[in-house]
Coordinates of C-alpha atoms and ligand atoms in Angstrom, one line a residue:
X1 CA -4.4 -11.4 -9.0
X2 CA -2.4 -8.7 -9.7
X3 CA -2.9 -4.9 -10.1
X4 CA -0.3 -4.0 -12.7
X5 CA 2.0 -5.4 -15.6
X6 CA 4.8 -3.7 -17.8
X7 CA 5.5 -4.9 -21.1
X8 CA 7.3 -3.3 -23.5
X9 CA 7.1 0.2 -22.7
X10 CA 3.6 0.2 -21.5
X11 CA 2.2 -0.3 -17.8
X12 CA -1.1 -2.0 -17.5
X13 CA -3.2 -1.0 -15.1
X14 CA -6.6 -2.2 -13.1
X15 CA -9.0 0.7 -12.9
X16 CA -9.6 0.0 -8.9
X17 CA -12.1 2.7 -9.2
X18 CA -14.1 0.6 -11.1
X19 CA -13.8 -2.7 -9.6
X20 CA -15.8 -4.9 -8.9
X21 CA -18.4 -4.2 -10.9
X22 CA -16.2 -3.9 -13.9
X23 CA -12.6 -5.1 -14.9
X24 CA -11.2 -2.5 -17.0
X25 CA -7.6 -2.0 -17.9
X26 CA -5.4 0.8 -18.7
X27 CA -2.5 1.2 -20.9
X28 CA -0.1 3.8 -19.6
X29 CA 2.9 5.0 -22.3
X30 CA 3.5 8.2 -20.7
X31 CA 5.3 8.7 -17.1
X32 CA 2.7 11.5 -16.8
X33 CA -0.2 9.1 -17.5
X34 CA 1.5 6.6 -14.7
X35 CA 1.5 10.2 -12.2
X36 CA -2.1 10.9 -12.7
X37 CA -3.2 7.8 -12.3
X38 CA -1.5 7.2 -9.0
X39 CA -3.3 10.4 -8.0
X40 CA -6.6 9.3 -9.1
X41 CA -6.2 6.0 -7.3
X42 CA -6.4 3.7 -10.5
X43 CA -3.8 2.2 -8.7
X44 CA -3.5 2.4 -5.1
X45 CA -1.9 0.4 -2.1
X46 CA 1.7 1.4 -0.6
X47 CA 3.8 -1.1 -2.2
X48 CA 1.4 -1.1 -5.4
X49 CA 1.9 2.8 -5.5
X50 CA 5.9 2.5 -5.5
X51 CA 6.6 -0.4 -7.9
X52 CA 3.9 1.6 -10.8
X53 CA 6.4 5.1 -9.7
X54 CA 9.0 2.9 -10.9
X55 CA 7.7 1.6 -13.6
X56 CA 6.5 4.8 -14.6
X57 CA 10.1 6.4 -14.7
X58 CA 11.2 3.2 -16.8
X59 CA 8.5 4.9 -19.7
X60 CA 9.9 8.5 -18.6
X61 CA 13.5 8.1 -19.6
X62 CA 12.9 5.4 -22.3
X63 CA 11.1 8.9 -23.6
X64 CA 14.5 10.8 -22.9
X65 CA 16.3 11.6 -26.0
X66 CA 19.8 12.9 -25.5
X67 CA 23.5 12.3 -25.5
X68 CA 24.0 14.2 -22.8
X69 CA 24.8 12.5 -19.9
X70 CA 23.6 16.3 -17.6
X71 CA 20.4 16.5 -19.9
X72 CA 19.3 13.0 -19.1
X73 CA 20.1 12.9 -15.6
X74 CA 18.1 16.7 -15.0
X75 CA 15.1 15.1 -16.9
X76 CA 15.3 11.9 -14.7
X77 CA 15.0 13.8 -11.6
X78 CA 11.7 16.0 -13.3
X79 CA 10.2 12.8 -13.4
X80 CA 11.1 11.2 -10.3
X81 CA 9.6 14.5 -8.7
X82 CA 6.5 14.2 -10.7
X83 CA 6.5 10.7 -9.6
X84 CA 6.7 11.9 -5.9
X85 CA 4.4 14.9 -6.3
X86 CA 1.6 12.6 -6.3
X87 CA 0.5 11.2 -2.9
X88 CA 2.6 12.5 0.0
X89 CA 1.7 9.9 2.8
X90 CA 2.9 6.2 1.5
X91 CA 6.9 6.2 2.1
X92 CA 6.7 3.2 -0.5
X93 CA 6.8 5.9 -3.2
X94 CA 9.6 7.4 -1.8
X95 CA 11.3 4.9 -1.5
X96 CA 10.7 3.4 -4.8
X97 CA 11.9 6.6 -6.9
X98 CA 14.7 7.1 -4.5
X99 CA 16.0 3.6 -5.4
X100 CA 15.4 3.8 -9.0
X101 CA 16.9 7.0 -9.0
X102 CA 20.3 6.0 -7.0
X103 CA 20.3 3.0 -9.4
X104 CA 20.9 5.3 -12.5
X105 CA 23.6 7.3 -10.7
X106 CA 25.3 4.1 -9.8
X107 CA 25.0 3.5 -13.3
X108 CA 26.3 6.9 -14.6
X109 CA 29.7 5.6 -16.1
X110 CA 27.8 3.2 -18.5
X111 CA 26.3 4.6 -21.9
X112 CA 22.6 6.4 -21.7
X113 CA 21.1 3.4 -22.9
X114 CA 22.5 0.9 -20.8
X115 CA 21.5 3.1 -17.9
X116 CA 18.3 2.9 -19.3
X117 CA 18.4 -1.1 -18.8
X118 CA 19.6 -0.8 -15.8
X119 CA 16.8 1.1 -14.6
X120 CA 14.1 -1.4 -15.9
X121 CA 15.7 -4.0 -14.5
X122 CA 15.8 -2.9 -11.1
X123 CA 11.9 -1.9 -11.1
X124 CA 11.6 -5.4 -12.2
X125 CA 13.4 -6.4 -9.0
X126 CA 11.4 -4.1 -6.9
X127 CA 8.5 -5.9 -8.6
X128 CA 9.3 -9.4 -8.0
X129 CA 10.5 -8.7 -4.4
X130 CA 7.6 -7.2 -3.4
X131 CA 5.7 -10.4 -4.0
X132 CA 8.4 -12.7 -2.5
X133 CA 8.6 -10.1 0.4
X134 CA 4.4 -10.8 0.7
X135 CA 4.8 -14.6 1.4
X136 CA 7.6 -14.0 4.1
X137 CA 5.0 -11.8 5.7
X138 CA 2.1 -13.9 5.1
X139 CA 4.4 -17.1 6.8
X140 CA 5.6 -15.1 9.3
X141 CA 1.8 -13.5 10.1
X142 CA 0.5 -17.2 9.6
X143 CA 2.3 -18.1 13.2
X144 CA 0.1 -15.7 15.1
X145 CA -3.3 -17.1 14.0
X146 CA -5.2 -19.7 15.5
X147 CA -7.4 -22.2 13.7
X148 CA -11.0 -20.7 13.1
X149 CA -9.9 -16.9 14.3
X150 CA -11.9 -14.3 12.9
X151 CA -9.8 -11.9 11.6
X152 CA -11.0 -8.2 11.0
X153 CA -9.4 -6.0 8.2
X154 CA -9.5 -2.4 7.3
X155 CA -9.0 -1.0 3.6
X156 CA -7.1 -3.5 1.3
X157 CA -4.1 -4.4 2.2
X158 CA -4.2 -7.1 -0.7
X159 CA -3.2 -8.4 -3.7
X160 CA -4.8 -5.3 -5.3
X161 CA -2.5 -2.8 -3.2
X162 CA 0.8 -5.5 -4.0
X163 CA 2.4 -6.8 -7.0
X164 CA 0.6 -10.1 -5.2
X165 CA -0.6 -11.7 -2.7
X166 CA -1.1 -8.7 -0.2
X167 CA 0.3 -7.4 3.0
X168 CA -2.3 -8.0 5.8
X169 CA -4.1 -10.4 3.5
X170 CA -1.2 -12.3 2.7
X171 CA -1.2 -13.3 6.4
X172 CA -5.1 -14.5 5.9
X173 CA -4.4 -16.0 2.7
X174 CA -1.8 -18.0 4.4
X175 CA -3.7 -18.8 7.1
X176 CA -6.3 -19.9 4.8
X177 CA -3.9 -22.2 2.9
X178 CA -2.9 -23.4 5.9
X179 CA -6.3 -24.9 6.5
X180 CA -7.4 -22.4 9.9
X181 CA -10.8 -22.3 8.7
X182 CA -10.2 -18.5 9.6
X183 CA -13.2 -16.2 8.9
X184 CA -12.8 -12.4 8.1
X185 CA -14.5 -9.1 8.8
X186 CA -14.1 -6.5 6.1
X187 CA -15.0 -2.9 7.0
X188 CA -16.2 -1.3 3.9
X189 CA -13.9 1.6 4.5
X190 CA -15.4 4.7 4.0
X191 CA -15.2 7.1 1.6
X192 CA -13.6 5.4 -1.1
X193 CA -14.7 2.0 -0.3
X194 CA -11.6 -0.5 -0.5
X195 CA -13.2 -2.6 2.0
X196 CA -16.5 -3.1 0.3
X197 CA -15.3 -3.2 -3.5
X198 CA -11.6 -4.4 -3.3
X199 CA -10.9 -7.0 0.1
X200 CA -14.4 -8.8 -0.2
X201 CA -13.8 -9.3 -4.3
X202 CA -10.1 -10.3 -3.8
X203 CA -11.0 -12.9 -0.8
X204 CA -14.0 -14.0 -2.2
X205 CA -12.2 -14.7 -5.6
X206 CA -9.7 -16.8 -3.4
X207 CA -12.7 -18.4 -1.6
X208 CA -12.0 -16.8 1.9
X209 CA -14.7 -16.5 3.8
X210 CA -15.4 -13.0 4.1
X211 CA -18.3 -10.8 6.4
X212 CA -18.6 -7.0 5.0
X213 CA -19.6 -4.9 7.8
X214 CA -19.8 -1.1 7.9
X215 CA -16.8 0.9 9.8
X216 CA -19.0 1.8 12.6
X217 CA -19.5 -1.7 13.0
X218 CA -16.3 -3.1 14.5
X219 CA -16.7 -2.1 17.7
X220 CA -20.1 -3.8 18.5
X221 CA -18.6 -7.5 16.7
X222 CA -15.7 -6.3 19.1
X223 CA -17.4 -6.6 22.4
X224 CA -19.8 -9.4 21.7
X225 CA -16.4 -11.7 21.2
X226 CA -16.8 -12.0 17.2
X227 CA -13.2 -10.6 16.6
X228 CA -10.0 -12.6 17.9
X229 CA -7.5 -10.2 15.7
X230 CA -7.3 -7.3 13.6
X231 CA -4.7 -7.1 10.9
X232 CA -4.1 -4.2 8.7
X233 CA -1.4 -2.8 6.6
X234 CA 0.5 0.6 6.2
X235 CA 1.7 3.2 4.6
X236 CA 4.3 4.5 6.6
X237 CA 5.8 3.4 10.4
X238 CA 7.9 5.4 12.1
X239 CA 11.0 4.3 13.7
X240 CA 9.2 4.2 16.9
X241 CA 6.2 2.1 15.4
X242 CA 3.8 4.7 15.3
X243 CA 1.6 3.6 11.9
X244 CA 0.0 5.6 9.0
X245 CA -2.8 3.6 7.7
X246 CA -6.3 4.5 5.9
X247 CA -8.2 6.5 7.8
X248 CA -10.6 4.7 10.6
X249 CA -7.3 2.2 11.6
X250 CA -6.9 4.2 14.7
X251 CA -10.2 3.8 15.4
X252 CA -9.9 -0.1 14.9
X253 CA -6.6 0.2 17.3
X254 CA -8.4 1.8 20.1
X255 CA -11.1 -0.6 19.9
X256 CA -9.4 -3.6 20.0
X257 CA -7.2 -2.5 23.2
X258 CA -10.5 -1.6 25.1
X259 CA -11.8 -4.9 24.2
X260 CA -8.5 -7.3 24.3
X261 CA -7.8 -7.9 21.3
X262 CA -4.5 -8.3 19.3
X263 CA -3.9 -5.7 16.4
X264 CA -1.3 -6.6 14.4
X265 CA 0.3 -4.1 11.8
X266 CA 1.6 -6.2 8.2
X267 CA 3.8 -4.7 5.8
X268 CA 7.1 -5.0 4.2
X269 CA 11.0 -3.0 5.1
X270 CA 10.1 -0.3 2.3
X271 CA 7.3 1.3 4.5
X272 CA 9.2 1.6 7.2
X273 CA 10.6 5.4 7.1
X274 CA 14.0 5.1 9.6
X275 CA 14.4 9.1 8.9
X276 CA 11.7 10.3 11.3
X277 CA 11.2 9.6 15.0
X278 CA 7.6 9.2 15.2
X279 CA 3.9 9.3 13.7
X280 CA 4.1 13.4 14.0
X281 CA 6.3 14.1 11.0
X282 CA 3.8 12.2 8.6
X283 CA 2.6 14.1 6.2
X284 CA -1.9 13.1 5.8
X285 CA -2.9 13.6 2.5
X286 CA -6.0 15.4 2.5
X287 CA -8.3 14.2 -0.8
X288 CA -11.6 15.6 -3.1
X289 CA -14.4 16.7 -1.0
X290 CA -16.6 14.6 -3.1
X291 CA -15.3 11.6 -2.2
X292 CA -17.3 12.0 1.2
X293 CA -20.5 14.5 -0.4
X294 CA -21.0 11.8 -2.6
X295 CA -20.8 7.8 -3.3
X296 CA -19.9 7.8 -6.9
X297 CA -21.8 10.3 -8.5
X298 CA -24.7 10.2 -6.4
X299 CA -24.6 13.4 -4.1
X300 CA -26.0 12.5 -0.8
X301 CA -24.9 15.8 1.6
X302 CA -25.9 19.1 1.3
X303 CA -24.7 21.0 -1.3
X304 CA -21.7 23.8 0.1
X305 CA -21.6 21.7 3.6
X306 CA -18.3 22.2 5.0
X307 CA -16.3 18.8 4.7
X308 CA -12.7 17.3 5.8
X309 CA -11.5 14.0 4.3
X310 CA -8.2 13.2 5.4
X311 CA -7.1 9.8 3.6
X312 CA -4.6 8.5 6.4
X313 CA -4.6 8.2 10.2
X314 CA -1.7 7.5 12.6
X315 CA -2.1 4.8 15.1
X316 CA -0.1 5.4 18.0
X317 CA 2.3 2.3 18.7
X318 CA 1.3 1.6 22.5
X319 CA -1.8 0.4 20.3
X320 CA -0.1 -2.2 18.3
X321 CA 0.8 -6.0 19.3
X322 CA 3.3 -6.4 16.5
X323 CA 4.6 -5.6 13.0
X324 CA 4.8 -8.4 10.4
X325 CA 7.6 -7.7 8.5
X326 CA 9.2 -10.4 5.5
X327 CA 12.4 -10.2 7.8
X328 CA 9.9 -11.0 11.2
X329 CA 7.6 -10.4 13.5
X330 CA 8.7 -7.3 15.0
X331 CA 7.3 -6.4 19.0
X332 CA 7.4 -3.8 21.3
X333 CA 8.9 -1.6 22.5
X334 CA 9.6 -1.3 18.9
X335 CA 12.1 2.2 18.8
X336 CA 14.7 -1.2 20.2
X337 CA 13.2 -3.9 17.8
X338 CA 12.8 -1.2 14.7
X339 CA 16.4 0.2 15.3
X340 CA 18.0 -3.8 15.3
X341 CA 16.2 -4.2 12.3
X342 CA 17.6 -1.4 10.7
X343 CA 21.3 -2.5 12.1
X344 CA 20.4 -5.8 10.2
X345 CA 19.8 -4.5 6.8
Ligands
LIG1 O1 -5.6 5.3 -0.2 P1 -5.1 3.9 -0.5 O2 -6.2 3.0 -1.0 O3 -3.9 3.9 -1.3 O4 -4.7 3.4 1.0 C1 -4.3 2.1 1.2 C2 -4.0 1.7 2.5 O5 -4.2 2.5 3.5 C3 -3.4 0.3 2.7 O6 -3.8 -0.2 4.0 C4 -1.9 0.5 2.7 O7 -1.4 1.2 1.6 C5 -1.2 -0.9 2.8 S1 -1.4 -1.7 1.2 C6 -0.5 -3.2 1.3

């Protein structure tokens, strides 16, 4: 399963505000189209977010049309901060235009249109990585997982937030193919609902066998010995392993500390951020009121109550047993194991 494709000019799209109940796709041809619907969370998930940036500033220059070597370069950095202007917590975006953008400039000898090709072809590498980069993680998560553990999950940190295979889920999936008989708890993940309508669709398209329980939830499965992990992904670590994930992940940390449990953080390189110290310098995007007044378009508060829906929280890293990474298993204190890492790249 796969959230996105580009062909030709065009990215295709999932609508994952529409899923499960119904598959629809979307045919992007404009970078601006590709910006709005990151915002709108057609497409959502760090690493999901960042490849469909990229993709969406192949369409925006292929739309470029100069000689001018000053024209094109001003108009690909309009669109690379369109492309960043969209969701301000997930460094995976960052990241992504950043590298698509460097690529060009590395490129800036070669004729307009060869830069061009250069920039598709490295948002096809981001692409294909990113799923590559999942199975590392997945094999090196699989290690940590004991046969019939019931793993608990928060938001979707799957194929539909990937290019494939998943973050957090890739570790259950290969846990799953490694025949662990694992079980998993999916909180539904209010407001928008990831947990309910994305994780239990993916793993029960895969055949995982997967529990939905409510966020408030966790904590009673926690102390009545149900849960033997947590995994989850993120959208941005700082270099001293503090972790921006959907909001309620802190809540999950906390939780699984009072009651013994291991919580284990899954993501690739690219959400680590190396230019800030800790989980204070991330920015938590704050989203549509709605999104918490009302499920859908079913209002179910008060109309003019006074609301806060902050999409992200930070989980401090004294709460965290480890970071999968594709290049390891990362553990505390992790300023010294996330500063080797960096040395290694
Ligand atoms: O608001 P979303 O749905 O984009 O948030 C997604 C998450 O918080 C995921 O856990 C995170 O991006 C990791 S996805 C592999």
């Amino acid at each position: 399963m796969r959230p996105l494709y580009y062909e030709d000019g065009v990215l295709k799209l999932i609508d994952q505000t529409k899923l499960p109940a119904n598959t629809v796709w979307h045919e992007l041809k404009s970078y601006e189209q590709v910006a709005k619907a990151i915002k709108d969370m057609i497409v959502r998930g760090a690493p999901a977010i960042g490849v469909s940036a990229a993709y969406g500033i192949v369409i925006g220059v292929n739309g470029i049309v100069t000689d001018d070597k000053d024209v094109f370069f001003k108009e690909l950095n309009n669109i690379a901060d369109v492309m960043k202007n969209t969701r301000p917590t997930a460094v995976n975006l960052f990241w992504a235009v950043d590298r698509i953008v460097e690529k060009a400039y590395q490129n800036k000898d070669k004729s307009i249109d060869e830069i061009k090709k250069e920039v598709l072809r490295e948002a096809q590498i981001m692409d294909q990585e990113d799923v590559e980069n999942n199975r590392k993680i997945g094999e090196f998560g699989n290690s940590l997982i004991k046969p019939k553990d019931t793993i608990l999950t928060h938001c979707n940190a799957g194929s539909l937030a990937t290019c494939g295979y998943g973050t957090a889920l890739s570790v259950i999936r290969a846990a799953h193919e490694a025949g662990k008989e694992i079980n998993v708890f999916a909180n539904e993940t209010r407001p928008y609902l990831q947990g309910a309508r994305l994780t239990a669709y993916e793993l029960m398209q895969d055949g995982i066998p997967v529990t939905l329980i409510c966020d408030n939830m966790a904590g009673y499965f926690m102390h009545k010995g149900e849960i033997n992990c947590c995994i989850v992904g993120a959208d941005r670590i700082a270099s001293n392993g503090d972790t921006a994930n959907k909001i309620g992940t802190y809540t999950i940390a906390v939780l699984a500390m009072e009651n013994n449990i291991p919580f284990y953080v899954a993501a690739p390189v690219s959400t680590i951020d190396f230019g800030i110290a800790t989980g204070d310098e991330i920015i938590i995007e704050e989203r549509n009121h709605k999104e918490v007044t009302h499920i859908r378009e079913i209002q179910l508060a008060p109309e003019g109550v006074n609301v806060k829906n902050p999409a992200f929280d930070v989980t401090p890293n004294h709460y965290i047993t480890a970071i999968i990474t594709e290049m390891g298993i990362l553990y505390p204190p992790f300023s010294e194991s996330i500063k080797s890492l960096k040395e290694s790249l």
